[in-house]
Structures are given as C-alpha cells and as structure tokens.
XYZ file of C-alpha atoms in Angstrom:
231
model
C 7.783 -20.684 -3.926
C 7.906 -17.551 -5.554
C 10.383 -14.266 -4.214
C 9.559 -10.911 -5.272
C 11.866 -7.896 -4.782
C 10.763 -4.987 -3.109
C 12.470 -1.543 -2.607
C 10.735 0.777 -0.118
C 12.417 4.448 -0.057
C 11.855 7.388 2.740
C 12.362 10.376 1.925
C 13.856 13.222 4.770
C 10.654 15.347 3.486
C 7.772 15.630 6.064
C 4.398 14.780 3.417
C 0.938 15.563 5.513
C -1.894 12.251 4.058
C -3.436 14.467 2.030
C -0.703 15.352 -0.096
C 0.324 11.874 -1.490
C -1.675 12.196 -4.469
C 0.189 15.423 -5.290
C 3.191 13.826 -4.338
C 2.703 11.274 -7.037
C 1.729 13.766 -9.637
C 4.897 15.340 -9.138
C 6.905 12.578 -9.427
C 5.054 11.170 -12.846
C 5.500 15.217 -13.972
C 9.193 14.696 -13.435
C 9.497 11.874 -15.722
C 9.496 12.940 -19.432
C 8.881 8.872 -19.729
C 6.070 6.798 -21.268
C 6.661 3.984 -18.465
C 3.483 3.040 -17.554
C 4.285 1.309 -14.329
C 5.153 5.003 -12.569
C 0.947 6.367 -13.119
C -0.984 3.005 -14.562
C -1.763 4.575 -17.582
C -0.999 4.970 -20.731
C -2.832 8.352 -22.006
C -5.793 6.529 -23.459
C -5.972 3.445 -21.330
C -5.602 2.304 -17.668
C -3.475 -0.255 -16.692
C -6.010 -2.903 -14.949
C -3.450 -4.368 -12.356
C -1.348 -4.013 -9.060
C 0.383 -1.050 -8.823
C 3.727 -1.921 -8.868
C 5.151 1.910 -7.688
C 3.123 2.781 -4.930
C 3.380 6.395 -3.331
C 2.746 6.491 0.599
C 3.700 8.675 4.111
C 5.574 6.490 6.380
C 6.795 7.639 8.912
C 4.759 11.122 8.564
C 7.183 11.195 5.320
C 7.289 10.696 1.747
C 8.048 7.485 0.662
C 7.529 5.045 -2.352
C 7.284 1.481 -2.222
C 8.331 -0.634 -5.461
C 7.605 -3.920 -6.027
C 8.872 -6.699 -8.725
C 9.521 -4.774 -12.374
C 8.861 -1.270 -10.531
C 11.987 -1.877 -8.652
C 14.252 -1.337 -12.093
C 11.974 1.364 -13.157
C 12.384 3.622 -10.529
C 15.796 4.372 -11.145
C 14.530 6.564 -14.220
C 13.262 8.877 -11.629
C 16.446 9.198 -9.736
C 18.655 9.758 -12.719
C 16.266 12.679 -14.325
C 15.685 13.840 -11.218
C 19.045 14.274 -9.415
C 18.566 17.425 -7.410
C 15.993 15.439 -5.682
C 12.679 18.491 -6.174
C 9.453 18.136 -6.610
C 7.149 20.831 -6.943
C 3.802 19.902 -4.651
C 1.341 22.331 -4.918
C 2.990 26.011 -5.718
C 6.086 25.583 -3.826
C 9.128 22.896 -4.744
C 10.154 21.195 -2.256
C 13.783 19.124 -1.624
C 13.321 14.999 -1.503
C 16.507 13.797 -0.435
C 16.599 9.639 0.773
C 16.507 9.128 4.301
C 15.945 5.583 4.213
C 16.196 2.334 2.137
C 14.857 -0.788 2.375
C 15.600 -3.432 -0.177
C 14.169 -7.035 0.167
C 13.428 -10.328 -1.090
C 10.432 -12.198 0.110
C 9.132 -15.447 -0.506
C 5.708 -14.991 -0.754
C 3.860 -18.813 0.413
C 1.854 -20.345 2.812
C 3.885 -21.730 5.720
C 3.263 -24.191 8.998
C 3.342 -20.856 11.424
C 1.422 -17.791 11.476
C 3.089 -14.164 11.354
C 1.143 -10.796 12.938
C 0.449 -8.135 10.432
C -0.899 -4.422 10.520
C -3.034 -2.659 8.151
C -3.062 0.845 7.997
C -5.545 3.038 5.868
C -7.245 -0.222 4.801
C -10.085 0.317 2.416
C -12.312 -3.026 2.565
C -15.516 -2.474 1.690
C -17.332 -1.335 -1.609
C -21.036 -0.992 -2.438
C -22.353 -4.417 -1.726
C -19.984 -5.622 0.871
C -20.997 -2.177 2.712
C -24.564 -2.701 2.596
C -24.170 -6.204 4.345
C -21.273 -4.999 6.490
C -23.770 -1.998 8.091
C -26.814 -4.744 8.348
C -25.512 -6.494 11.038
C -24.411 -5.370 14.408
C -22.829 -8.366 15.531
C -18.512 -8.107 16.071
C -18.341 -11.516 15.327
C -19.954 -11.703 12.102
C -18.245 -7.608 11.375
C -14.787 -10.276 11.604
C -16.007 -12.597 9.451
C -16.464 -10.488 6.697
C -13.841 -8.251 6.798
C -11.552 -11.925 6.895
C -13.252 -12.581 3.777
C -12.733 -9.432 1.887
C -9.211 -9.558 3.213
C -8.643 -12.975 1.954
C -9.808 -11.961 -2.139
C -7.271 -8.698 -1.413
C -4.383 -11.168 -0.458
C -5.533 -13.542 -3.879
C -6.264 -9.763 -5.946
C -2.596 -9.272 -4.969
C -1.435 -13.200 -5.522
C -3.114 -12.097 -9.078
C -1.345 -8.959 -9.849
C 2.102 -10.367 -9.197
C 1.412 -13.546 -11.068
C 1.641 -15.576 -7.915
C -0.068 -19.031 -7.833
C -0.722 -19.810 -4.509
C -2.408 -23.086 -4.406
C -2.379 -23.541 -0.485
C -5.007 -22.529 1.390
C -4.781 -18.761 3.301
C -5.506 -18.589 6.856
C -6.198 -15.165 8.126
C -7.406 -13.888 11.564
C -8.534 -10.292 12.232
C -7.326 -9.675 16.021
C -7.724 -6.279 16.192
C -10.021 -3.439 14.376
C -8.828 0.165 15.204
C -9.537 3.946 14.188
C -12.017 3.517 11.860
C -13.461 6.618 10.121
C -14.776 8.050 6.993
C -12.273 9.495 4.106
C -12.745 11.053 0.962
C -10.991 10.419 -2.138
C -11.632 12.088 -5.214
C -14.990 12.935 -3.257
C -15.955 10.147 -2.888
C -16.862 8.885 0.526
C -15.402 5.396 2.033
C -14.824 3.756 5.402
C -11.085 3.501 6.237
C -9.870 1.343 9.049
C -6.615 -0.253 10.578
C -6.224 -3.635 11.521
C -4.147 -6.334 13.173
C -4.655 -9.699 11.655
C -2.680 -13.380 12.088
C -1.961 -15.283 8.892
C 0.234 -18.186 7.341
C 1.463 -16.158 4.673
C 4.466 -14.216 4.307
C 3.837 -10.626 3.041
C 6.112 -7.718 2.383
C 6.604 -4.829 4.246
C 5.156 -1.533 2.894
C 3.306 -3.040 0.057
C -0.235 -1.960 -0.279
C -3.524 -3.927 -0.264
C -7.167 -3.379 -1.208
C -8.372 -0.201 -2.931
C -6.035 2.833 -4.066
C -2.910 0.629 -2.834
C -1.124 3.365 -5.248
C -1.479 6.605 -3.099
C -1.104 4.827 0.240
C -3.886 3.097 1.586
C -3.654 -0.383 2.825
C -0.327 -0.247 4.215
C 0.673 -4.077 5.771
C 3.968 -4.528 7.834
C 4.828 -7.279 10.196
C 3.616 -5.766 13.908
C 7.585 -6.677 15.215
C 8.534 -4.160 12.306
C 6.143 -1.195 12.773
C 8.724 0.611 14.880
C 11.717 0.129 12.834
C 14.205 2.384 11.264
C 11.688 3.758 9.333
C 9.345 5.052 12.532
C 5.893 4.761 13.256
C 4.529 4.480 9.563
C-alpha cells in the first residue's frame, strides 16, 4: 500500500489549451531556481521520468497539478512569485488561487472497480498507430487501447516508484471526441475516454504522453463536476 500526496491548484485566470505550454514557460521563467522537478531538465540533460509538476486547464483555467516531491517544491514558486503574474505571450497576466485541492491516495489494486475519465489522452505512437488504423473492428480498437492504457498505468506505477504486484483490470466503456492535435508540429490522435478499473488513481494527475502540459487528464467520473467545474 503505498499513498502519494497530491496538490492540484486552479487558478481564477481563464488559460485557452493552447496556451499551457506558455503557461509553463512562464512559470519555470519565474523561478530563478535550478529545481529540476518544475521543467524536467537540467540545462544539458532531460529528466527521463514522470513529471511530478504538471501544468493543465481545468476548468477552462490555469491550473497545476503536483504530485509526491513536487508538492514541497512548488511552494518556491509561490514565495518568489507573490504578486501572483505571469507574463504569457506579450501581456502579464494576474494568477490568483481559486481553488485547492490537497490529497492523499492510496494507490493499489482493490476487490471493486471505480469509473474514470480521460481527457486529452494521447495513446498511440508509431507502431501502436499503424496496428490501431489496420483494423476496423471496435472490439479489437478496445482491446488495444486497454493495453496501451494498462503500460501507462505501470509507466506511472514506475515513475512514482510504486510496486504494484496485483494484477490491473481496466475496461474502456466509452471512447469520445477523438481528433487530431499538434504539438510541437507534430501530428497525434487525441481522444477522451471512460474506462472501469480496480485501481485507485488520483484526481488531476496526468497519464500517457506530454502528461506535463495537460494531456491525459484522469478524474473519477462522480468528481468531474466538482468544485473545480467541468475540467
């Protein structure tokens, strides 16, 4: 049984889905700080793991997601940065908090299923899109999107040094909106989905490809329409 802390902020600052990488650019230009865990890199090296501060638009606002040691990082933001203004683009902008959400979650397999949502999920990569495009069968479109989901729940097990030695159950229910997206011009499929599975996930945190500027949002479906709004 392991529990990992996450703190999920909203800021009271409107952010449009193509800003977020701006958005995160402003925030690592803000830090005169060689912490690593705010941009995954360190000047001449990446840092080949989970993102543990993720930047995203919930709500159809800012917001930032930390997870594990980015939860006692983040605080170097807020104390440089207490005028709460970020320059985005050419104009600066004012980030006050609108929301907080602070958790502990034990992340394991359990005897009951729980209903998730995926938004902006990124599955598939070169080969996995190739056989993915082959077929034209929904079924077997399931079966290998449960697959790739699975090694993105064990990618994230991984990254937060979780050993989970029980065996995931997952079960796509639902495949909406998919459509093609470009980031950093390069095109890839993008989808949202509703899935079933026996283990117990965090809100907010991000999973699959470019988890750090907002894809791959999960949240428990009872929780989409929280305080935080329709994320």
């Amino acid at each position: 049984m392991t529990k990992i802390k996450t703190l999920t902020i909203q800021f009271d600052t409107p952010l449009r889905r193509s800003e977020i990488p701006l958005f995160r650019g402003a925030i690592i230009a803000a830090i005169p700080s060689s912490n690593i865990l705010f941009h995954n890199h360190d000047g001449t090296s990446l840092r080949y793991s989970y993102p543990l501060i993720q930047y995203k638009r919930i709500g159809g606002k800012a917001a930032i997601t930390c997870i594990g040691k980015g939860v006692d990082s983040i605080g170097q933001f807020f104390s440089i940065n207490k005028d709460h203004k970020l320059r985005i683009r050419d104009k600066t902008r004012t980030f006050p908090i609108q929301n907080l959400q602070a958790l502990q979650t034990e992340i394991q397999c359990w005897d009951c299923s729980f209903d998730y949502r995926i938004r902006d999920w990124l599955p598939l990569n070169e080969t996995n899109y190739k056989v993915y495009t082959e077929t034209t069968s929904l079924i077997e479109h399931i079966k290998i999107l449960e697959k790739i989901l699975i090694g993105n729940i064990l990618s994230l097990a991984k990254g937060l040094e979780i050993n989970i030695t029980s065996t995931i159950d997952v079960s796509i229910t639902a495949i909406e909106n998919i459509r093609s997206v470009r980031y950093k011009r390069v095109p890839l499929q993008c989808m949202d989905i509703q899935f079933k599975s026996n283990l117990s996930l965090p809100d907010f945190i991000g999973i699959g490809k470019h988890t750090s500027v907002g894809f791959g949002i999960i949240t428990k479906k009872n929780n989409v329409k929280n305080k935080y709004g329709q994320h």
